Amino acid sequence: MAHELFDAFTQLFSMDPDVVNALRTSFSVSLSAILIAGIIAFPLGLLFGLAEFRGRRFIDIILNTLLFLPTVVVGLLGYMLLTRDGPLGQYHLLFTPAAIVFGQVILALPIILTMVSNSIRASDPRIIPTALSLGVGKLRAYIVLLGEIRGLILLTLLAAFARVISEIGASTMLGGNILGKTRTITTSISVLASQGETSKALALGVVLLFLVFAINIAVYAATHRSKT
Amino acid sequence: MPVPDPYTKSKYGLDKRYAVCYISLDNFIMPSREKIAMKNTIRSQMGYFMLITAVFLQTTLCSLASAQSSTGGASSPVSIKLVTCINDSGLLDRILPEFTSETGIQVDVISAGTGRALELAKAGDVDVVLVHDPDLERQFIADGYGLARYYVAQNEYAIVGPVDDPAHIASASNVMDAFRAIMDSESTFISRGDNSAINIRELEIWGELDATPSGSWYIQSGSPTLGAMLTMTNEMEAYTLTDTGTFRSMEDNLDIVILYPESSPSGESMLLNIYSIVSLNPDLHPDLRQDEVDALIEWITGPEGQNRISDFQMNGHVLYTVNPDGYADASTQAIGN
């Protein structure tokens, strides 16, 4: 087994083009998903964390429920939206990397929304009034607030990234697992495992974890430098 | 004496304290008129925000879509989507790159069982289908979804199981007898239970026996692919029905062996497994890449494709044979008709 695993690693590090493609697809798709979800969810989460309105608690509960969305359900919903006869069928996105991005945005949105709004509620309530009293504009005050909770924001992004890079249901159903195009690391692992290539599949899993580990080191370094 | 912190003493309690700054501040900093003004701003900003999000989503979708269609431009190859259940054996991974280099047409292969493959084709999500259930294919064409079907390749179904063969199926006289032996000895049998062509054939064989398999020995796995199914069968030392091609391509990783038929091809009609490529009805799906699909069909059914299929070997075994004689029926049609 150890010998097989070693062989699998040598094969991976000799840069098998399929593996390289899967890595590229996984990271570009998941990073785009986080970017798009972030652009949508950050301002919404900010407003939602600050505003007081009727039904806020209800929305809280709905958002918390959406955190538990099974990835295959997102795949199914995405399929129903993106299929030719579906409401978004005209864009011809099904079985393309963009379709996986679409599914992963849906998965990441509730995570970013809840974590950002909760971070804001847990932050010091004097931040905005203080900033305003110092004469800055409202937009600037929000930016100050986001700056104060930047550690939590990074954590939010990491949590959302972890959710989307490791999912397989939406990738399979929306991407179609096309070799060289929409095959991601997780779907590669499942293909290899189903073909009985266990060591290769495991090696690929280790590569994914290793890359995520590197990202975590970078994030850790960035947050700790900014605090001193 | 320390200055009392207005927030911890808030009459709204702990929860409200964290909720919103301009309420928990209790008029200390902001008079109520400003409070209302700010609430209104936030409310109107919400509206703006929704609008901006909608516009943003629309433009993202459009740009993604145009990025997708621009990949079909002169610089990069045109691609068509083929949905198939033949994918686990590695045949298409081997032969399709040669088609692409000869014609410049890229083929995106999506794996799905025959049932799901035909559903995707009905919805128009793919351009062409390569499956192996003649009855379903004929029905698909009769219902107006498909245009015609063409012979691609064939092999046989076989029963695989543990080497010691506890149900003694190796000596069976036909596949129905072998199934009966498994049922009578209550040896573990794994069914795919997913409306794939193999699952349908398995149910047909039980149907021939007038038997309804049930009990703890009969396992419906719902494995996503035949490969996963064979790995599971191997792990559970069970029996299952497979096609010889996919099994041979994975044999090195498995302990189970082909037990019935003893030698392949057996010529038994119940075991015959024919793969066909089915073109779709362009009237239903006007944006179908019909010319590219025709090129693929012509290539794969012509000498270039057929020779490559019969030359294809894995682990020293020929996985598919090519013998289209006697295939033609009302649902088949020559290219160009």
Coordinates of C-alpha atoms in Angstrom, one line a residue:
Chain A
M1 CA 0.0 0.0 0.0
A2 CA 2.8 2.4 1.0
H3 CA 4.6 1.5 -2.1
E4 CA 1.5 2.1 -4.3
L5 CA 0.9 5.4 -2.6
F6 CA 4.5 6.4 -3.3
D7 CA 4.0 5.5 -7.0
A8 CA 0.8 7.5 -7.1
F9 CA 2.6 10.5 -5.8
T10 CA 5.5 10.3 -8.2
Q11 CA 2.9 10.0 -11.0
L12 CA 1.1 13.1 -9.7
F13 CA 4.3 15.2 -9.3
S14 CA 5.4 14.2 -12.8
M15 CA 2.5 16.6 -13.6
D16 CA 0.0 14.4 -15.2
P17 CA -1.9 16.9 -17.4
D18 CA -5.3 15.6 -16.2
V19 CA -4.4 16.3 -12.6
V20 CA -3.0 19.7 -13.4
N21 CA -6.3 20.5 -15.3
A22 CA -8.4 19.2 -12.4
L23 CA -6.4 21.4 -9.9
R24 CA -6.8 24.4 -12.1
T25 CA -10.5 23.8 -12.6
S26 CA -11.1 23.3 -8.9
F27 CA -9.3 26.4 -7.8
S28 CA -10.4 28.7 -10.5
V29 CA -14.0 27.7 -10.1
S30 CA -14.1 27.8 -6.3
L31 CA -12.2 31.1 -6.1
S32 CA -14.6 32.7 -8.7
A33 CA -17.5 31.4 -6.7
I34 CA -16.2 32.9 -3.5
L35 CA -15.5 36.2 -5.3
I36 CA -19.0 36.4 -6.7
A37 CA -20.6 35.3 -3.5
G38 CA -18.5 37.8 -1.6
I39 CA -19.5 40.7 -3.8
I40 CA -23.2 39.8 -3.3
A41 CA -23.1 38.8 0.3
F42 CA -20.8 41.3 1.9
P43 CA -22.9 44.4 1.4
L44 CA -26.0 42.4 2.2
G45 CA -24.5 40.9 5.3
L46 CA -23.4 44.4 6.4
L47 CA -26.8 45.9 6.0
F48 CA -28.4 42.8 7.6
G49 CA -26.1 42.9 10.5
L50 CA -26.8 46.6 11.1
A51 CA -30.5 47.0 10.3
E52 CA -33.3 46.3 12.7
F53 CA -36.5 45.4 11.0
R54 CA -39.5 43.1 11.4
G55 CA -38.8 39.5 10.5
R56 CA -35.1 39.7 11.0
R57 CA -35.1 36.8 13.3
F58 CA -37.1 34.8 10.8
I59 CA -34.5 35.5 8.1
D60 CA -31.8 34.5 10.5
I61 CA -33.4 31.1 10.9
I62 CA -33.9 30.7 7.2
L63 CA -30.2 31.6 6.6
N64 CA -29.1 29.2 9.2
T65 CA -31.2 26.5 7.6
L66 CA -29.6 27.2 4.2
L67 CA -26.2 26.5 5.7
F68 CA -27.3 22.9 5.7
L69 CA -28.3 22.8 2.0
P70 CA -27.1 19.4 0.7
T71 CA -24.8 19.9 -2.3
V72 CA -26.8 17.5 -4.4
V73 CA -29.9 19.5 -3.8
V74 CA -28.0 22.6 -5.0
G75 CA -26.9 20.5 -8.0
L76 CA -30.5 19.5 -8.7
L77 CA -31.9 23.1 -8.3
G78 CA -29.1 24.4 -10.5
Y79 CA -29.8 21.7 -13.1
M80 CA -33.5 22.7 -13.1
L81 CA -32.5 26.4 -13.6
L82 CA -29.8 25.8 -16.2
T83 CA -31.3 23.1 -18.4
R84 CA -32.3 24.2 -21.9
D85 CA -35.9 24.6 -21.1
G86 CA -35.2 26.1 -17.6
P87 CA -35.5 29.8 -16.7
L88 CA -31.7 30.3 -17.3
G89 CA -31.4 27.8 -20.2
Q90 CA -30.8 30.5 -22.8
Y91 CA -27.3 31.1 -21.4
H92 CA -26.2 27.6 -22.2
L93 CA -24.3 27.2 -19.0
L94 CA -25.0 23.6 -18.1
F95 CA -22.0 21.3 -18.2
T96 CA -19.5 24.2 -18.2
P97 CA -17.2 25.5 -15.4
A98 CA -19.6 28.5 -15.1
A99 CA -22.4 26.1 -14.1
I100 CA -20.3 24.8 -11.2
V101 CA -19.5 28.4 -10.2
F102 CA -23.3 29.1 -10.2
G103 CA -23.9 26.1 -7.9
Q104 CA -21.0 27.0 -5.6
V105 CA -22.2 30.6 -5.3
I106 CA -25.5 29.3 -4.0
L107 CA -23.6 27.2 -1.5
A108 CA -21.3 30.0 -0.3
L109 CA -24.0 32.8 -0.1
P110 CA -25.6 31.7 3.2
I111 CA -22.3 31.1 4.9
I112 CA -20.9 34.5 4.1
L113 CA -24.2 36.2 4.9
T114 CA -24.7 34.7 8.3
M115 CA -21.1 34.9 9.3
V116 CA -20.7 38.6 8.2
S117 CA -24.0 39.7 9.8
N118 CA -23.2 37.8 13.0
S119 CA -19.7 39.2 13.2
I120 CA -21.1 42.7 12.9
R121 CA -23.7 42.1 15.6
A122 CA -21.0 40.8 17.9
S123 CA -18.7 43.8 17.2
D124 CA -18.5 46.8 19.4
P125 CA -21.6 48.9 18.7
R126 CA -19.7 52.1 19.2
I127 CA -17.6 51.7 16.0
I128 CA -20.0 53.3 13.6
P129 CA -21.2 56.2 15.8
T130 CA -17.6 57.0 16.7
A131 CA -16.6 57.0 13.0
L132 CA -19.5 59.2 12.1
S133 CA -18.8 61.6 15.0
L134 CA -15.3 61.9 13.7
G135 CA -16.9 63.3 10.5
V136 CA -16.4 60.5 8.0
G137 CA -19.1 59.5 5.5
K138 CA -21.5 56.7 6.0
L139 CA -19.8 54.4 3.4
R140 CA -16.4 55.1 5.1
A141 CA -17.9 54.2 8.5
Y142 CA -19.0 50.8 7.1
I143 CA -15.5 50.2 5.7
V144 CA -14.0 51.1 9.2
L145 CA -16.4 48.6 10.7
L146 CA -15.4 45.9 8.2
G147 CA -11.8 46.7 8.9
E148 CA -12.4 46.1 12.6
I149 CA -13.7 42.6 12.0
R150 CA -11.2 41.7 9.3
G151 CA -10.1 38.6 11.2
L152 CA -13.6 37.2 11.2
I153 CA -14.1 38.1 7.6
L154 CA -11.0 36.1 6.6
L155 CA -12.4 33.2 8.6
T156 CA -15.7 33.6 6.8
L157 CA -14.0 33.4 3.4
L158 CA -12.0 30.4 4.5
A159 CA -15.2 28.6 5.7
A160 CA -17.0 29.4 2.4
F161 CA -14.0 28.3 0.4
A162 CA -13.7 25.1 2.4
R163 CA -17.4 24.3 1.7
V164 CA -17.1 24.8 -2.1
I165 CA -13.7 23.3 -2.8
S166 CA -14.6 20.1 -1.1
E167 CA -18.1 19.7 -2.5
I168 CA -18.9 17.1 -5.2
G169 CA -22.6 17.0 -5.7
A170 CA -23.0 20.3 -7.5
S171 CA -19.8 19.8 -9.4
T172 CA -20.9 16.5 -10.8
M173 CA -24.5 17.4 -11.6
L174 CA -23.8 20.9 -13.0
G175 CA -20.3 20.4 -14.5
G176 CA -20.9 16.9 -15.9
N177 CA -17.4 15.8 -14.9
I178 CA -15.9 16.3 -18.4
L179 CA -12.3 15.4 -18.5
G180 CA -10.1 18.4 -19.0
K181 CA -12.9 20.9 -18.7
T182 CA -15.2 20.4 -15.7
R183 CA -13.4 17.6 -13.9
T184 CA -12.4 18.9 -10.5
I185 CA -10.3 17.4 -7.8
T186 CA -13.2 15.9 -5.9
T187 CA -14.9 14.5 -9.0
S188 CA -11.5 13.1 -10.1
I189 CA -11.2 11.4 -6.8
S190 CA -14.6 9.8 -7.2
V191 CA -13.8 8.6 -10.7
L192 CA -10.5 7.1 -9.6
A193 CA -12.1 5.5 -6.6
S194 CA -14.8 4.0 -8.7
Q195 CA -12.2 2.6 -11.1
G196 CA -10.5 0.9 -8.1
E197 CA -7.5 3.3 -8.3
T198 CA -7.5 3.8 -4.5
S199 CA -4.0 5.0 -4.0
K200 CA -4.1 7.5 -6.8
A201 CA -7.4 8.8 -5.5
L202 CA -6.0 9.2 -2.0
A203 CA -2.9 10.9 -3.3
L204 CA -5.1 13.4 -5.1
G205 CA -6.9 14.1 -1.8
V206 CA -3.6 14.7 -0.1
V207 CA -2.6 17.1 -2.8
L208 CA -5.8 19.1 -2.3
L209 CA -5.3 19.2 1.5
F210 CA -1.7 20.3 1.0
L211 CA -2.7 23.2 -1.2
V212 CA -5.4 24.3 1.3
F213 CA -2.8 24.0 4.0
A214 CA -0.6 26.4 2.1
I215 CA -3.5 28.9 1.8
N216 CA -4.1 28.6 5.5
I217 CA -0.5 29.4 6.3
A218 CA -0.7 32.5 4.0
V219 CA -3.9 33.7 5.7
Y220 CA -2.4 33.1 9.2
A221 CA 0.7 35.0 8.2
A222 CA -1.4 37.9 6.8
T223 CA -3.7 38.2 9.9
H224 CA -0.8 38.0 12.3
R225 CA 1.2 40.6 10.6
S226 CA -1.7 43.0 10.4
K227 CA -2.3 42.8 14.2
T228 CA 1.2 43.8 15.2
Chain B
M1 CA -15.4 55.6 40.5
P2 CA -15.8 54.0 37.1
V3 CA -18.1 55.5 34.5
P4 CA -21.1 53.2 34.1
D5 CA -21.2 51.7 30.6
P6 CA -24.5 52.6 29.0
Y7 CA -24.6 49.4 26.9
T8 CA -24.4 46.9 29.6
K9 CA -27.1 48.7 31.5
S10 CA -29.4 48.8 28.5
K11 CA -33.0 48.2 29.4
Y12 CA -33.3 46.1 26.2
G13 CA -31.1 43.4 27.7
L14 CA -28.1 41.5 26.4
D15 CA -29.5 40.6 22.9
K16 CA -30.5 44.1 21.8
R17 CA -27.2 45.4 23.0
Y18 CA -25.4 43.6 20.2
A19 CA -28.1 44.1 17.6
V20 CA -28.0 47.6 16.2
C21 CA -25.9 50.5 17.2
Y22 CA -28.4 53.3 16.8
I23 CA -31.0 51.6 19.0
S24 CA -28.9 50.2 21.7
L25 CA -27.3 53.6 22.1
D26 CA -30.5 54.8 23.6
N27 CA -30.5 58.4 22.4
F28 CA -27.2 59.0 24.0
I29 CA -25.5 59.9 20.8
M30 CA -28.2 60.0 18.2
P31 CA -31.5 61.8 18.6
S32 CA -34.5 59.9 17.4
R33 CA -34.9 62.0 14.2
E34 CA -31.5 61.0 13.0
K35 CA -32.3 57.4 14.0
I36 CA -35.3 57.4 11.7
A37 CA -33.3 59.1 8.9
M38 CA -30.6 56.4 9.2
K39 CA -33.2 53.6 9.1
N40 CA -34.7 55.1 6.0
T41 CA -31.3 55.4 4.4
I42 CA -30.6 51.8 5.1
R43 CA -34.0 50.8 3.8
S44 CA -33.5 52.7 0.5
Q45 CA -30.0 51.4 0.3
M46 CA -31.4 47.9 0.5
G47 CA -33.5 48.6 -2.5
Y48 CA -30.6 50.0 -4.5
F49 CA -28.6 47.0 -3.5
M50 CA -31.1 44.5 -4.7
L51 CA -31.2 46.4 -8.0
I52 CA -27.4 46.4 -8.3
T53 CA -27.3 42.7 -7.4
A54 CA -29.8 41.9 -10.1
V55 CA -28.0 43.8 -12.7
F56 CA -24.7 42.3 -11.7
L57 CA -26.1 38.8 -11.8
Q58 CA -27.5 39.4 -15.3
T59 CA -24.3 40.8 -16.6
T60 CA -22.2 38.0 -15.0
L61 CA -24.5 35.4 -16.6
C62 CA -24.3 37.1 -20.0
S63 CA -20.5 37.4 -19.9
L64 CA -20.1 33.8 -18.7
A65 CA -22.4 32.7 -21.6
S66 CA -20.5 34.8 -24.2
A67 CA -17.2 33.5 -22.8
Q68 CA -18.6 30.0 -23.3
S69 CA -19.8 30.6 -26.8
S70 CA -16.6 32.5 -27.8
T71 CA -14.7 29.2 -27.0
G72 CA -16.5 28.0 -30.1
G73 CA -14.8 30.7 -32.2
A74 CA -12.1 30.3 -34.8
S75 CA -9.2 30.2 -32.3
S76 CA -10.4 27.3 -30.3
P77 CA -12.1 24.0 -31.3
V78 CA -15.9 23.6 -31.6
S79 CA -17.1 21.3 -29.0
I80 CA -20.1 19.0 -28.8
K81 CA -21.5 17.2 -25.8
L82 CA -21.8 13.5 -25.8
V83 CA -23.5 11.7 -23.0
T84 CA -22.7 8.0 -22.6
C85 CA -22.5 5.0 -20.3
I86 CA -19.5 3.5 -22.1
N87 CA -17.1 5.8 -20.3
D88 CA -15.7 3.6 -17.5
S89 CA -13.7 1.4 -19.9
G90 CA -11.4 4.1 -21.2
L91 CA -12.4 3.5 -24.9
L92 CA -13.5 7.0 -25.6
D93 CA -10.6 8.6 -23.8
R94 CA -8.4 6.7 -26.2
I95 CA -10.2 7.1 -29.5
L96 CA -11.8 10.6 -29.3
P97 CA -8.6 12.6 -29.1
E98 CA -7.8 11.1 -32.6
F99 CA -11.2 12.3 -33.9
T100 CA -10.5 15.7 -32.4
S101 CA -7.0 16.0 -34.1
E102 CA -8.5 14.8 -37.4
T103 CA -11.5 17.1 -37.5
G104 CA -10.8 19.9 -35.0
I105 CA -14.1 19.0 -33.2
Q106 CA -13.8 18.6 -29.5
V107 CA -16.1 16.1 -27.8
D108 CA -17.1 16.7 -24.2
V109 CA -17.9 13.3 -22.6
I110 CA -20.5 13.2 -19.8
S111 CA -21.0 9.9 -18.0
A112 CA -24.6 8.8 -17.2
G113 CA -26.5 5.6 -17.2
T114 CA -28.7 4.9 -20.3
G115 CA -31.9 6.1 -18.6
R116 CA -30.4 9.4 -17.4
A117 CA -28.5 9.9 -20.6
L118 CA -31.7 9.8 -22.7
E119 CA -33.4 12.2 -20.2
L120 CA -30.6 14.7 -20.7
A121 CA -31.0 14.3 -24.4
K122 CA -34.7 14.9 -24.2
A123 CA -34.1 18.2 -22.4
G124 CA -31.6 19.2 -25.1
D125 CA -28.7 19.5 -22.7
V126 CA -26.4 17.4 -24.8
D127 CA -25.8 17.1 -28.6
V128 CA -25.6 13.3 -29.1
V129 CA -26.0 10.1 -27.1
L130 CA -24.0 6.8 -27.0
V131 CA -26.0 4.2 -25.1
H132 CA -26.7 0.4 -25.1
D133 CA -30.4 -0.4 -24.7
P134 CA -31.9 -1.0 -28.1
D135 CA -35.5 -1.0 -26.8
L136 CA -35.2 2.3 -25.0
E137 CA -33.3 3.8 -28.1
R138 CA -36.1 2.7 -30.4
Q139 CA -38.7 4.2 -28.1
F140 CA -36.7 7.4 -27.9
I141 CA -36.8 7.7 -31.7
A142 CA -40.4 6.6 -31.9
D143 CA -41.4 9.3 -29.4
G144 CA -39.8 11.9 -31.7
Y145 CA -36.8 12.9 -29.5
G146 CA -34.3 11.0 -31.6
L147 CA -33.6 11.0 -35.3
A148 CA -31.7 7.8 -35.9
R149 CA -29.4 5.3 -34.3
Y150 CA -26.2 3.8 -35.6
Y151 CA -24.2 0.8 -34.7
V152 CA -21.0 1.5 -32.8
A153 CA -19.7 -1.6 -31.1
Q154 CA -20.7 -4.7 -29.1
N155 CA -19.6 -7.0 -26.4
E156 CA -21.4 -9.3 -24.0
Y157 CA -22.8 -9.2 -20.6
A158 CA -21.3 -11.6 -18.0
I159 CA -21.9 -12.5 -14.4
V160 CA -18.9 -11.8 -12.3
G161 CA -18.3 -13.1 -8.7
P162 CA -15.9 -14.6 -6.2
V163 CA -13.4 -17.2 -7.5
D164 CA -14.8 -20.0 -5.3
D165 CA -18.3 -19.5 -6.9
P166 CA -20.5 -20.5 -4.0
A167 CA -23.6 -20.6 -6.2
H168 CA -21.9 -22.8 -8.8
I169 CA -23.0 -20.7 -11.7
A170 CA -20.0 -21.6 -13.9
S171 CA -21.7 -24.8 -14.9
A172 CA -25.1 -23.2 -15.7
S173 CA -26.5 -23.9 -19.2
N174 CA -27.7 -20.4 -19.8
V175 CA -27.8 -17.0 -18.0
M176 CA -31.3 -17.7 -16.6
D177 CA -30.1 -20.9 -14.9
A178 CA -27.1 -18.9 -13.5
F179 CA -29.5 -16.3 -12.0
R180 CA -31.7 -19.0 -10.6
A181 CA -28.7 -20.7 -9.0
I182 CA -27.7 -17.4 -7.3
M183 CA -31.3 -16.9 -6.1
D184 CA -31.7 -20.5 -4.8
S185 CA -28.4 -20.4 -2.9
E186 CA -29.2 -16.9 -1.7
S187 CA -25.7 -15.7 -2.6
T188 CA -25.3 -12.0 -2.4
F189 CA -26.1 -10.3 -5.7
I190 CA -25.7 -6.6 -6.3
S191 CA -28.1 -4.8 -8.6
R192 CA -27.5 -1.3 -9.8
G193 CA -31.2 -0.3 -9.3
D194 CA -30.7 2.9 -11.3
N195 CA -32.4 2.3 -14.7
S196 CA -29.1 1.9 -16.4
A197 CA -28.9 -0.5 -19.4
I198 CA -27.3 -3.2 -17.3
N199 CA -29.9 -2.8 -14.6
I200 CA -32.7 -3.1 -17.3
R201 CA -31.1 -6.2 -18.7
E202 CA -30.7 -7.7 -15.3
L203 CA -34.5 -7.1 -14.6
E204 CA -35.3 -8.7 -18.0
I205 CA -33.4 -11.8 -17.0
W206 CA -35.3 -12.0 -13.7
G207 CA -38.4 -11.4 -15.8
E208 CA -37.6 -14.4 -18.0
L209 CA -37.3 -16.5 -14.8
D210 CA -40.7 -15.1 -13.6
A211 CA -38.8 -14.3 -10.4
T212 CA -39.0 -11.2 -8.2
P213 CA -35.6 -11.1 -6.4
S214 CA -35.9 -10.0 -2.8
G215 CA -34.3 -10.7 0.5
S216 CA -31.2 -9.8 2.3
W217 CA -29.0 -11.4 -0.5
Y218 CA -30.4 -9.0 -3.1
I219 CA -28.7 -5.6 -2.7
Q220 CA -29.8 -2.6 -4.7
S221 CA -26.7 -0.4 -4.6
G222 CA -27.4 2.7 -6.7
S223 CA -23.7 3.0 -7.5
P224 CA -23.1 6.1 -9.7
T225 CA -21.0 4.2 -12.2
L226 CA -20.4 0.6 -13.2
G227 CA -16.8 1.0 -12.0
A228 CA -18.0 1.9 -8.5
M229 CA -20.4 -1.1 -8.7
L230 CA -17.7 -3.6 -9.6
T231 CA -15.5 -2.2 -6.8
M232 CA -18.4 -2.8 -4.4
T233 CA -19.1 -6.3 -5.7
N234 CA -15.4 -7.1 -5.2
E235 CA -15.5 -5.8 -1.6
M236 CA -18.6 -7.7 -0.7
E237 CA -17.5 -10.9 -2.6
A238 CA -20.9 -10.8 -4.3
Y239 CA -22.2 -11.6 -7.8
T240 CA -23.3 -8.9 -10.3
L241 CA -24.0 -8.5 -14.0
T242 CA -21.5 -6.4 -16.0
D243 CA -20.4 -5.9 -19.5
T244 CA -17.2 -7.7 -20.3
G245 CA -15.5 -4.5 -21.6
T246 CA -15.7 -2.5 -18.4
F247 CA -14.9 -5.5 -16.3
R248 CA -11.7 -6.3 -18.3
S249 CA -10.6 -2.7 -18.2
M250 CA -10.6 -2.9 -14.3
E251 CA -9.7 -6.5 -13.8
D252 CA -6.2 -5.7 -12.4
N253 CA -7.8 -4.0 -9.4
L254 CA -10.3 -6.7 -8.7
D255 CA -10.3 -10.2 -7.2
I256 CA -13.7 -11.2 -8.7
V257 CA -13.7 -13.1 -12.0
I258 CA -16.1 -13.7 -14.9
L259 CA -17.9 -16.9 -13.9
Y260 CA -20.6 -17.0 -16.6
P261 CA -20.4 -17.5 -19.6
E262 CA -17.2 -19.6 -19.4
S263 CA -16.0 -18.4 -22.7
S264 CA -16.9 -15.2 -24.5
P265 CA -18.6 -14.6 -26.8
S266 CA -21.2 -17.2 -25.9
G267 CA -23.5 -16.1 -28.6
E268 CA -26.4 -16.1 -26.2
S269 CA -28.9 -13.5 -27.3
M270 CA -29.8 -12.5 -23.7
L271 CA -26.1 -11.6 -23.2
L272 CA -25.6 -9.5 -26.3
N273 CA -24.7 -5.9 -25.6
I274 CA -24.9 -3.4 -28.5
Y275 CA -23.7 0.2 -28.2
S276 CA -25.4 2.7 -30.5
I277 CA -25.0 6.3 -31.2
V278 CA -28.3 8.2 -31.4
S279 CA -28.7 11.5 -33.1
L280 CA -31.3 13.9 -31.7
N281 CA -34.2 15.6 -33.5
P282 CA -33.0 19.0 -34.6
D283 CA -36.6 20.3 -34.8
L284 CA -36.8 20.1 -31.0
H285 CA -33.4 21.6 -30.4
P286 CA -32.6 24.2 -33.1
D287 CA -29.2 25.1 -31.4
L288 CA -27.9 21.5 -31.7
R289 CA -24.5 21.3 -33.4
Q290 CA -25.8 19.1 -36.1
D291 CA -22.9 19.2 -38.6
E292 CA -20.4 18.3 -35.9
V293 CA -22.6 15.5 -34.6
D294 CA -22.9 14.1 -38.2
A295 CA -19.1 14.3 -38.5
L296 CA -18.7 12.3 -35.2
I297 CA -21.3 9.7 -36.3
E298 CA -19.7 9.3 -39.7
W299 CA -16.2 8.9 -38.1
I300 CA -17.2 6.5 -35.4
T301 CA -19.3 4.3 -37.6
G302 CA -16.9 4.5 -40.5
P303 CA -13.6 2.6 -40.9
E304 CA -11.5 5.1 -38.9
G305 CA -13.6 4.7 -35.8
Q306 CA -14.6 1.0 -36.2
N307 CA -10.9 -0.1 -36.7
R308 CA -9.8 1.8 -33.7
I309 CA -12.6 0.3 -31.5
S310 CA -11.7 -3.2 -32.5
D311 CA -8.0 -2.5 -32.0
F312 CA -8.6 -1.0 -28.5
Q313 CA -7.1 -3.2 -25.8
M314 CA -6.8 -3.0 -22.1
N315 CA -4.8 -5.4 -19.9
G316 CA -4.2 -7.5 -23.0
H317 CA -7.9 -7.9 -23.7
V318 CA -10.0 -6.7 -26.7
L319 CA -12.9 -5.0 -25.0
Y320 CA -15.3 -4.4 -27.9
T321 CA -15.9 -6.1 -31.2
V322 CA -17.4 -4.6 -34.3
N323 CA -19.9 -6.6 -36.3
P324 CA -22.8 -4.4 -37.5
D325 CA -24.3 -7.2 -39.7
G326 CA -27.9 -7.8 -38.9
Y327 CA -28.1 -4.5 -36.8
A328 CA -30.2 -2.5 -39.3
D329 CA -33.9 -2.1 -38.5
A330 CA -36.5 0.6 -39.1
S331 CA -34.8 2.9 -36.5
T332 CA -31.5 2.9 -38.3
Q333 CA -30.6 5.1 -41.1
A334 CA -27.6 5.9 -43.2
I335 CA -25.8 9.2 -42.7
G336 CA -27.1 12.0 -45.0
N337 CA -30.6 10.5 -45.4

